[in-house]
Structures are given as C-alpha cells and as structure tokens.
Amino acid sequence: MVEQDKIILAAEAANGIFYGMQTLLQMLLAEILGNSKIDLPLQIPCCFIEDKPRFGWRGMHLDVSRHFFGINFIKKYIDLLAMHKLNVFHWHLTDDNGWRIEIKKYPELTKTCGWRKNLEHLPWNVRDNPNDPGNGIYGGFYTQKEIKEIVKYAADRFIIVVPEIEMPGHSREVFAAFPQFSCRGEKLTVAPGGYWPNVDIFCAGKDETFEFLKNILLEVIELFPSQYIHIGGDEANKTRWKECPFCQQRIKDEKLKDVKELQSWFIKQIADFLQSKNKKLIGWDEIIDGGLIEDATVMCWRGDGIEAAKTAVQKGCDVIMCPNPYLYFDWKQNENDKGAFGVTTLEKVYNYDPVPQDFSQTEARHILGAQGNVWTEWMPSEASVEYMALPRMSALAELTWTFLENKNYPDFLKRLDKLVDIFSLKKINFNSEF
Ligand code: ACM
Ligand code: ZN
C-alpha cells in the first residue's frame, strides 16, 4: 500500500515481501524512465495492491551444454528471473555437447567431457565432418564452489535451482571418457554440433552404469537443496538397447516387454534412489511412455503437452507444462529471426494457459505451473540468449503469475513498453520487434 507519507509492504512469508519489492522497483524505475528530467524525491502514485501468484512453479530453463555461459551471465539470468517474480531456474547441465558440472569422484567428466572440437564458425547442424580439425577446443564447466555460489545467489532471490543430469539419452559426451557405460563400449567424442539420431545412450543392462549415475547424483544432491532433481529421460533412441546383450538380458530378467519398458525400469531405479535420499524425480514426458512411475513429476513438452499431462495427472502425478510450440524460446519470435523450428510470437506465449480446458479441478491441482525453455543450439552468445528470452520471459511471468480473469494482452503491451526501457537501462539485449 502506498500512502502519502509511507509505503507498507505486508506478506505471509519473506518471498511475498521480495515480490512486493520487485513491484515497487518497477514503479520507481517506470517513474525515472518516464521523466526526461529526474526530480527528487521520486514519486509513485498512492495505491493499494493485493497480489498473489496463480502457480507455484514459475520457471525458466537454460541449456549450458550446447553453449556454455559463465557464472556472471548465470547471475544476470537469475536477476532477470527475480525481477519477473519467477522462482525456478532449471539448469540443463549435461548433454551430448558438453558436461558442465564438476563431479569430484569423476574428474574426467569435466576434464574431458566438458570440451569439444571448436567448430563454432559452422552452423550447428553441419559440424559432423571428422576431418575438419576445428579451431582448438570449445567448452567449460562450473566448479562445485561456483555451483554453491549460484545456488546461494538464487536462494537470496527466492529462486530454487533445479539441476538436470541427462539419462539415459543425451549422454554421448560421457562416453568420451567413460565408454564402458554405453552398450558397445566404444569411445566417442563430445559432439561438436548437432547429434541426431542420438543413438549412443547409457546401457541399461550393466549394473556399473547405475553405480556410476548414483555416485554422480550423490554429489548433485549435496550441491542442490532443491526437492527436485531432473534426470532428463527425453529422446533416448533405443537402437543400441535393441542390439545389446546386456540390455536384452535385463529385459528378460526383469520380465519387461520391450525397450520402452526398459526405459521406465531405468528411470525407476533412479527414482527409487532419489526417493531414498528424500528427493523427487522430474523427467521429460517420455518417462511415461513405458509406464509411469509413481511420485515422478512430469515435464510436458511434446506437442501441446496435453495428452502427457492427462496421463500423468490421472495417475496422480504432478506436471509442469512447457509445450514446445508455446514455451520453447529457441523457436523464432517472428519470421525474420534465426532460431529453431516454427514461430512462437510474444502473443502466443502470453495467451498460453497451462491448465488444459477440459481438466477437472482435481486434475488441475496437479499442474504445478509452467516454464520457458531456452535450448542454445542456435544461441552462441549471451546477447543471443537475452534476445531470444526477452520479452517472451515477461509474457511467461504473467501467464504463470496472473489469474486468467486479470490477463489482458493490450494492457500487457502497454506495461511492457516501460519494462523494456528497464531492460535497456540494465544493458540487456532484447527483441524490440514484438
Ligand atoms: C526436449 O526438448 N528434448 C526436452
Ligand atoms: Zn546395453
């Protein structure tokens, strides 16, 4: 509440005060930016604002494997989340193109798997010529000390960092140092660009694979206080599993039907392990394909995500919505943009509702919220990440925070005009053609 001579902020918990401060800062900055001549004291209009978020999961994801971003940028990204009252940072730390988190038990993961042949001068999807010597190496990783610093930095802004360690697929980089955990045991290179189909995945038949992954997760659990650990689970091509004697033996021993069920069995091993450490597993929606595991939380991304969400909530699982035509911010913002796949305009993001129309109230309660995903195949620089994320992140913030009856796109656009002035003031790159 802003009165003539005082401002009162009240909330049930500390995060509410923090969000109130963000609103106040926006009003102050809008006042500064609205005046060509700044008169002190600054004035903001008397008002009464009562506010609360619609969803508990208001997230942004960042892929640091396809391109690596140092901790100063990660902090800048977290600052952006904070000013948008977002509360989850989903950190995609491992993928075919580089392992980015120090694991003390396996130093080779960062020494070898964090680096690839530098072919940055070539488009992402034409980097598969083995005879191209490249320009040295490309890569990087976060030390555990840096990870702790980021987790604390985020927590100070009421943001939870959810780490993602990809398995069983999107794991080719690991086989540059640990080929024994793949089906064929063949030493591979860290992919310098597009790797598709991504056939080399963790072997589900070897017990050593699980020992390795659990040892990694033990360190991850220590570093991240988040209740949730994301274990990927997406796009695991099963070609090798079909041919692998170890995987086939596992299917027999566990009386599974096929490789789809083997994937579910794989995820269940990890889910049980996480549960024994009081953590919850999140996976991309492929984790439901071979039979869903109780207590898993599903991140729905394929298509409009509704079918996966329905299957999951009917089994009593929670879901987070990030369907790719709506909330993948690597998609173009308009036809002229570089970017992956189709076009996702600001308006399309804004109008997205995470709760499918035909969901009952009980089903809707399982929808924790939504998040924007920033896959960085086509984003080699910090400026390009900012450009693709903004201002779609602002639309995401509103669709996760604001109740439907208060959403209004023309009104959002008016307010966005002020917000982008704040981006400019903070030297943040954004797409101004929205
Ligand atoms: C994904 O986009 N592969 C989750
Ligand atoms: Zn195998």
XYZ file of C-alpha atoms and ligand atoms in Angstrom:
439
model
C 0.000 0.000 0.000
C 1.374 3.425 -0.945
C 0.058 6.302 1.125
C 1.005 9.954 1.093
C 3.782 9.597 3.632
C 4.531 5.885 3.780
C 4.738 2.630 1.929
C 3.576 -0.530 3.663
C 4.549 -3.970 2.408
C 2.956 -6.966 4.109
C 3.133 -10.657 3.227
C 2.595 -14.060 4.760
C 6.198 -15.039 4.079
C 9.501 -13.433 3.151
C 9.132 -14.179 -0.546
C 5.980 -12.075 -0.606
C 7.948 -9.086 0.664
C 10.557 -9.747 -2.020
C 7.899 -9.771 -4.755
C 6.361 -6.611 -3.325
C 9.797 -5.012 -3.573
C 10.015 -6.026 -7.232
C 6.694 -4.312 -7.910
C 7.885 -1.200 -6.085
C 11.144 -1.181 -8.018
C 9.241 -1.452 -11.280
C 7.093 1.505 -10.274
C 10.133 3.560 -9.284
C 12.052 2.740 -12.434
C 8.985 3.500 -14.503
C 8.868 6.896 -12.764
C 12.543 7.510 -13.521
C 12.226 6.399 -17.121
C 9.021 8.329 -17.669
C 10.693 11.655 -16.888
C 13.239 13.328 -19.072
C 14.321 15.325 -16.028
C 14.505 13.424 -12.775
C 13.033 15.343 -9.863
C 13.891 14.098 -6.424
C 12.163 12.849 -4.423
C 10.749 10.321 -6.839
C 7.010 9.994 -6.725
C 4.823 6.987 -7.094
C 1.049 7.143 -7.018
C -0.880 6.204 -3.903
C -2.263 2.751 -4.428
C -3.371 -0.486 -2.842
C -2.158 -3.696 -4.443
C -3.179 -7.131 -3.270
C -1.460 -9.827 -5.233
C -0.522 -13.471 -5.257
C 0.706 -15.922 -7.905
C -1.529 -18.376 -9.747
C 1.140 -21.109 -9.901
C 3.870 -22.295 -7.549
C 6.224 -23.298 -10.398
C 7.232 -20.278 -12.442
C 10.335 -21.413 -14.203
C 12.959 -20.654 -16.778
C 15.343 -23.228 -18.144
C 18.774 -22.684 -19.659
C 20.806 -25.178 -21.676
C 24.504 -24.621 -20.921
C 25.701 -27.724 -22.786
C 25.094 -26.661 -26.393
C 26.728 -23.377 -25.493
C 28.467 -22.600 -22.254
C 27.801 -19.486 -20.202
C 29.971 -18.400 -17.268
C 28.667 -17.670 -13.789
C 28.475 -13.906 -14.277
C 25.933 -14.481 -17.011
C 24.093 -17.081 -14.919
C 23.734 -14.440 -12.207
C 22.444 -11.918 -14.745
C 19.929 -14.524 -15.940
C 18.837 -15.184 -12.342
C 18.422 -11.436 -11.828
C 16.075 -11.423 -14.806
C 14.064 -14.263 -13.290
C 13.908 -12.423 -9.977
C 12.655 -9.174 -11.500
C 9.925 -11.239 -13.188
C 8.999 -12.957 -9.888
C 9.908 -16.318 -11.364
C 11.009 -18.851 -8.779
C 12.624 -21.830 -10.530
C 15.848 -21.916 -12.504
C 16.090 -25.238 -14.370
C 19.783 -25.659 -15.152
C 20.343 -28.090 -18.037
C 23.889 -29.059 -17.084
C 24.672 -32.068 -19.253
C 24.029 -33.102 -22.845
C 25.723 -34.586 -25.903
C 27.706 -31.377 -26.434
C 29.364 -30.980 -23.064
C 29.274 -31.937 -19.376
C 29.218 -28.781 -17.236
C 29.239 -29.740 -13.559
C 32.298 -30.742 -11.560
C 31.926 -34.196 -10.010
C 34.797 -34.862 -7.586
C 34.610 -38.629 -7.890
C 34.921 -38.493 -11.680
C 37.218 -35.575 -12.634
C 37.300 -36.768 -16.258
C 33.679 -35.679 -16.635
C 34.770 -32.062 -16.762
C 38.380 -32.550 -17.881
C 37.354 -34.495 -20.980
C 33.570 -34.451 -21.364
C 33.307 -30.678 -20.858
C 35.245 -29.870 -24.046
C 34.659 -30.394 -27.752
C 36.299 -29.590 -31.044
C 35.590 -25.939 -31.732
C 33.502 -25.696 -34.880
C 31.664 -22.567 -33.834
C 32.285 -20.998 -37.237
C 29.938 -23.577 -38.794
C 26.139 -23.771 -38.461
C 25.112 -26.086 -35.646
C 23.787 -28.931 -37.784
C 26.694 -29.241 -40.245
C 29.524 -29.960 -37.850
C 29.894 -33.673 -38.469
C 32.936 -33.737 -40.772
C 35.518 -35.746 -38.775
C 38.336 -34.394 -40.982
C 37.723 -30.768 -40.047
C 40.426 -30.044 -37.452
C 38.412 -27.142 -35.932
C 39.756 -24.078 -34.142
C 41.054 -25.593 -30.944
C 38.532 -26.591 -28.308
C 35.270 -25.173 -27.015
C 33.734 -25.764 -23.615
C 33.779 -25.055 -19.925
C 32.218 -26.169 -16.678
C 31.176 -24.962 -13.240
C 33.238 -25.934 -10.215
C 31.329 -27.108 -7.168
C 32.324 -23.856 -5.478
C 30.717 -21.896 -8.323
C 27.597 -24.063 -8.202
C 27.224 -23.339 -4.478
C 27.649 -19.634 -5.201
C 24.883 -19.756 -7.814
C 22.544 -21.763 -5.590
C 23.023 -19.183 -2.830
C 22.652 -16.266 -5.245
C 19.377 -17.721 -6.485
C 18.106 -18.584 -2.984
C 18.720 -14.980 -1.910
C 16.235 -14.086 -4.656
C 13.747 -16.819 -3.678
C 14.675 -18.915 -6.682
C 15.192 -22.662 -6.476
C 17.822 -24.124 -8.779
C 16.749 -27.476 -10.235
C 19.717 -29.293 -11.794
C 19.272 -31.586 -14.769
C 21.565 -34.549 -15.363
C 20.528 -36.254 -18.611
C 19.957 -40.015 -18.759
C 19.666 -42.445 -20.422
C 19.909 -40.388 -23.655
C 21.607 -37.096 -24.499
C 24.671 -38.547 -22.840
C 27.166 -39.063 -25.661
C 29.637 -36.609 -24.090
C 30.086 -39.014 -21.167
C 31.390 -41.751 -23.497
C 34.369 -39.580 -24.413
C 35.807 -40.587 -21.035
C 33.590 -43.439 -19.814
C 32.773 -45.616 -22.838
C 32.234 -48.605 -20.534
C 28.802 -47.268 -19.547
C 27.453 -47.346 -23.111
C 26.123 -50.512 -24.749
C 29.007 -51.007 -27.181
C 31.809 -49.664 -25.008
C 33.075 -47.574 -27.893
C 34.997 -44.396 -27.065
C 33.223 -41.419 -28.639
C 33.914 -37.726 -28.948
C 31.929 -34.911 -27.381
C 29.585 -33.843 -30.190
C 30.755 -30.502 -31.645
C 27.269 -29.735 -33.014
C 24.023 -31.448 -33.935
C 23.971 -35.143 -32.971
C 20.942 -36.912 -34.380
C 19.733 -39.602 -34.116
C 21.349 -39.725 -30.682
C 21.802 -43.467 -30.575
C 24.590 -43.720 -28.013
C 22.952 -43.748 -24.621
C 23.663 -45.271 -21.202
C 23.488 -49.063 -21.148
C 20.559 -50.193 -19.026
C 21.904 -53.734 -18.770
C 25.110 -53.032 -16.857
C 24.897 -52.610 -13.094
C 28.002 -50.411 -13.250
C 26.008 -47.784 -15.166
C 23.719 -47.325 -12.194
C 26.570 -47.258 -9.712
C 28.189 -44.503 -11.788
C 24.980 -42.475 -12.099
C 24.127 -42.832 -8.432
C 27.598 -41.671 -7.420
C 27.138 -38.609 -9.606
C 23.684 -37.945 -8.179
C 25.035 -38.209 -4.633
C 27.240 -35.181 -5.309
C 24.456 -33.372 -7.149
C 22.095 -33.898 -4.203
C 24.684 -32.418 -1.856
C 25.050 -29.309 -4.003
C 21.416 -28.523 -4.682
C 18.934 -28.114 -1.829
C 16.082 -28.384 -4.353
C 13.479 -31.000 -3.502
C 13.512 -31.923 -7.206
C 16.272 -33.416 -9.327
C 15.669 -33.516 -13.091
C 17.069 -36.592 -14.790
C 16.144 -35.823 -18.391
C 14.697 -39.001 -19.897
C 13.888 -37.418 -23.261
C 14.614 -38.606 -26.770
C 16.553 -41.721 -25.802
C 16.954 -43.568 -29.095
C 16.696 -47.306 -28.354
C 18.719 -48.646 -31.328
C 21.623 -49.806 -29.151
C 19.383 -51.279 -26.450
C 17.709 -53.460 -29.065
C 21.084 -54.912 -30.086
C 22.812 -55.005 -26.710
C 23.107 -58.406 -24.986
C 23.248 -56.734 -21.562
C 20.099 -54.717 -22.181
C 18.306 -57.740 -23.640
C 19.286 -59.810 -20.624
C 17.900 -57.112 -18.352
C 14.603 -57.180 -20.234
C 14.429 -60.961 -19.651
C 15.494 -60.832 -16.021
C 13.049 -58.089 -15.136
C 10.263 -59.615 -17.261
C 9.859 -56.439 -19.290
C 8.033 -56.299 -22.591
C 10.345 -54.167 -24.656
C 12.883 -51.346 -24.688
C 10.174 -48.830 -23.795
C 9.548 -50.686 -20.576
C 13.296 -50.910 -20.109
C 13.423 -47.120 -20.150
C 10.755 -46.985 -17.439
C 12.656 -49.567 -15.445
C 15.806 -47.462 -15.826
C 14.029 -44.344 -14.587
C 12.513 -46.301 -11.700
C 15.978 -47.311 -10.456
C 16.923 -43.667 -10.337
C 13.583 -42.546 -8.863
C 13.903 -45.066 -6.029
C 17.435 -43.928 -5.364
C 16.395 -40.269 -5.259
C 13.480 -41.103 -3.030
C 15.825 -42.857 -0.594
C 17.642 -39.518 -0.372
C 14.385 -37.580 0.134
C 14.450 -36.101 -3.342
C 11.825 -36.180 -6.069
C 12.476 -37.083 -9.677
C 11.412 -34.891 -12.573
C 11.672 -36.123 -16.131
C 10.642 -35.008 -19.602
C 7.355 -36.564 -20.685
C 8.994 -39.569 -22.385
C 9.265 -41.049 -18.892
C 5.610 -42.009 -19.136
C 5.966 -43.959 -22.408
C 6.841 -47.319 -20.901
C 4.549 -46.970 -17.894
C 4.681 -44.109 -15.468
C 6.359 -44.339 -12.111
C 4.535 -43.171 -9.014
C 5.849 -39.986 -7.496
C 7.620 -38.815 -10.638
C 6.889 -35.269 -11.742
C 6.475 -34.920 -15.484
C 7.602 -32.017 -17.599
C 5.273 -31.989 -20.606
C 6.959 -30.690 -23.747
C 5.947 -32.786 -26.782
C 3.285 -31.176 -28.951
C 0.768 -29.294 -26.855
C 1.667 -31.484 -23.877
C -1.966 -32.189 -23.050
C -2.001 -35.939 -23.664
C 1.063 -36.475 -21.497
C -0.341 -34.191 -18.812
C -3.625 -36.098 -18.807
C -1.902 -39.473 -18.482
C 0.283 -38.188 -15.680
C -2.376 -36.455 -13.592
C -4.724 -39.412 -13.900
C -2.007 -41.458 -12.218
C -1.792 -38.820 -9.506
C 1.490 -37.343 -10.707
C 2.275 -33.641 -10.796
C 3.162 -31.962 -14.073
C 4.899 -28.856 -15.284
C 3.863 -27.510 -18.666
C 6.408 -26.363 -21.255
C 4.917 -27.445 -24.597
C 7.274 -26.730 -27.447
C 5.015 -24.672 -29.746
C 4.282 -22.274 -26.869
C 7.112 -22.178 -24.375
C 10.268 -23.096 -26.284
C 12.101 -19.824 -26.558
C 14.558 -21.232 -29.086
C 11.693 -21.001 -31.569
C 11.680 -17.858 -33.695
C 9.808 -14.795 -32.419
C 8.953 -13.706 -35.926
C 9.691 -14.985 -39.428
C 12.886 -12.946 -39.744
C 14.550 -14.402 -36.664
C 17.195 -17.046 -36.712
C 16.035 -19.841 -34.487
C 14.812 -23.380 -34.347
C 11.619 -24.767 -35.859
C 8.491 -22.636 -36.013
C 7.391 -19.233 -34.839
C 6.247 -18.556 -31.292
C 5.176 -14.953 -31.015
C 5.004 -12.997 -27.801
C 1.217 -13.012 -28.042
C 1.135 -16.793 -28.420
C 3.208 -17.166 -25.265
C 1.067 -14.659 -23.389
C -2.181 -16.386 -24.275
C -0.985 -19.835 -23.285
C -2.872 -21.356 -20.358
C -1.035 -24.172 -18.539
C -4.314 -25.779 -17.480
C -5.936 -27.622 -20.408
C -9.564 -26.631 -20.874
C -11.150 -29.985 -20.156
C -9.240 -30.630 -16.915
C -11.326 -31.072 -13.797
C -10.405 -29.083 -10.695
C -8.788 -32.153 -9.190
C -6.719 -32.701 -12.309
C -5.795 -29.026 -12.489
C -4.365 -29.157 -8.982
C -1.610 -31.424 -10.311
C -0.397 -28.711 -12.672
C 2.354 -27.080 -10.685
C 2.936 -24.389 -13.270
C 4.901 -23.727 -16.411
C 8.321 -22.762 -17.647
C 10.103 -21.323 -20.662
C 12.865 -23.427 -22.178
C 15.982 -21.922 -23.690
C 17.844 -24.507 -25.748
C 21.028 -22.935 -27.018
C 21.999 -24.757 -30.212
C 21.451 -21.502 -32.099
C 22.466 -19.159 -29.292
C 26.244 -18.945 -29.176
C 26.412 -15.714 -27.172
C 24.957 -14.160 -24.050
C 23.364 -11.441 -26.181
C 21.608 -14.067 -28.299
C 20.182 -15.790 -25.208
C 18.849 -12.470 -23.943
C 17.399 -11.674 -27.342
C 15.548 -14.992 -27.610
C 14.372 -14.997 -23.988
C 13.124 -11.422 -23.894
C 10.485 -10.276 -23.811
C 8.914 -13.746 -24.004
C 10.081 -14.310 -20.410
C 7.918 -11.327 -19.444
C 4.879 -12.987 -21.043
C 5.724 -16.246 -19.259
C 5.951 -14.367 -15.967
C 2.461 -13.036 -16.446
C 0.907 -16.330 -17.545
C 2.355 -18.114 -14.514
C 1.578 -15.327 -12.028
C -1.659 -13.701 -13.127
C -5.074 -15.284 -12.741
C -6.929 -15.657 -16.037
C -9.531 -13.005 -15.276
C -6.797 -10.388 -14.938
C -4.885 -11.237 -18.104
C -5.145 -8.702 -20.880
C -2.720 -8.642 -23.800
C -3.155 -4.985 -24.900
C -2.651 -3.914 -21.282
C 0.435 -6.147 -21.026
C 1.879 -4.478 -24.125
C 1.425 -1.041 -22.584
C 3.247 -2.102 -19.443
C 5.868 -3.912 -21.474
C 6.874 -0.611 -23.059
C 8.114 0.521 -19.646
C 9.652 -2.831 -18.840
C 11.793 -2.880 -21.970
C 13.075 0.575 -21.023
C 14.265 -1.061 -17.822
C 15.983 -3.780 -19.910
C 17.740 -1.046 -21.888
C 18.794 0.729 -18.713
C 20.295 -2.520 -17.450
C 22.051 -3.113 -20.784
C 20.071 -6.241 -21.513
C 19.600 -7.240 -25.133
C 16.001 -7.959 -26.109
C 13.894 -8.364 -29.190
C 12.259 -4.993 -29.761
C 10.096 -6.202 -32.661
C 7.345 -7.867 -30.758
C 13.465 -31.689 -25.193
O 13.208 -30.648 -25.791
N 14.158 -32.630 -25.782
C 13.015 -31.910 -23.839
Zn 23.082 -52.013 -23.240
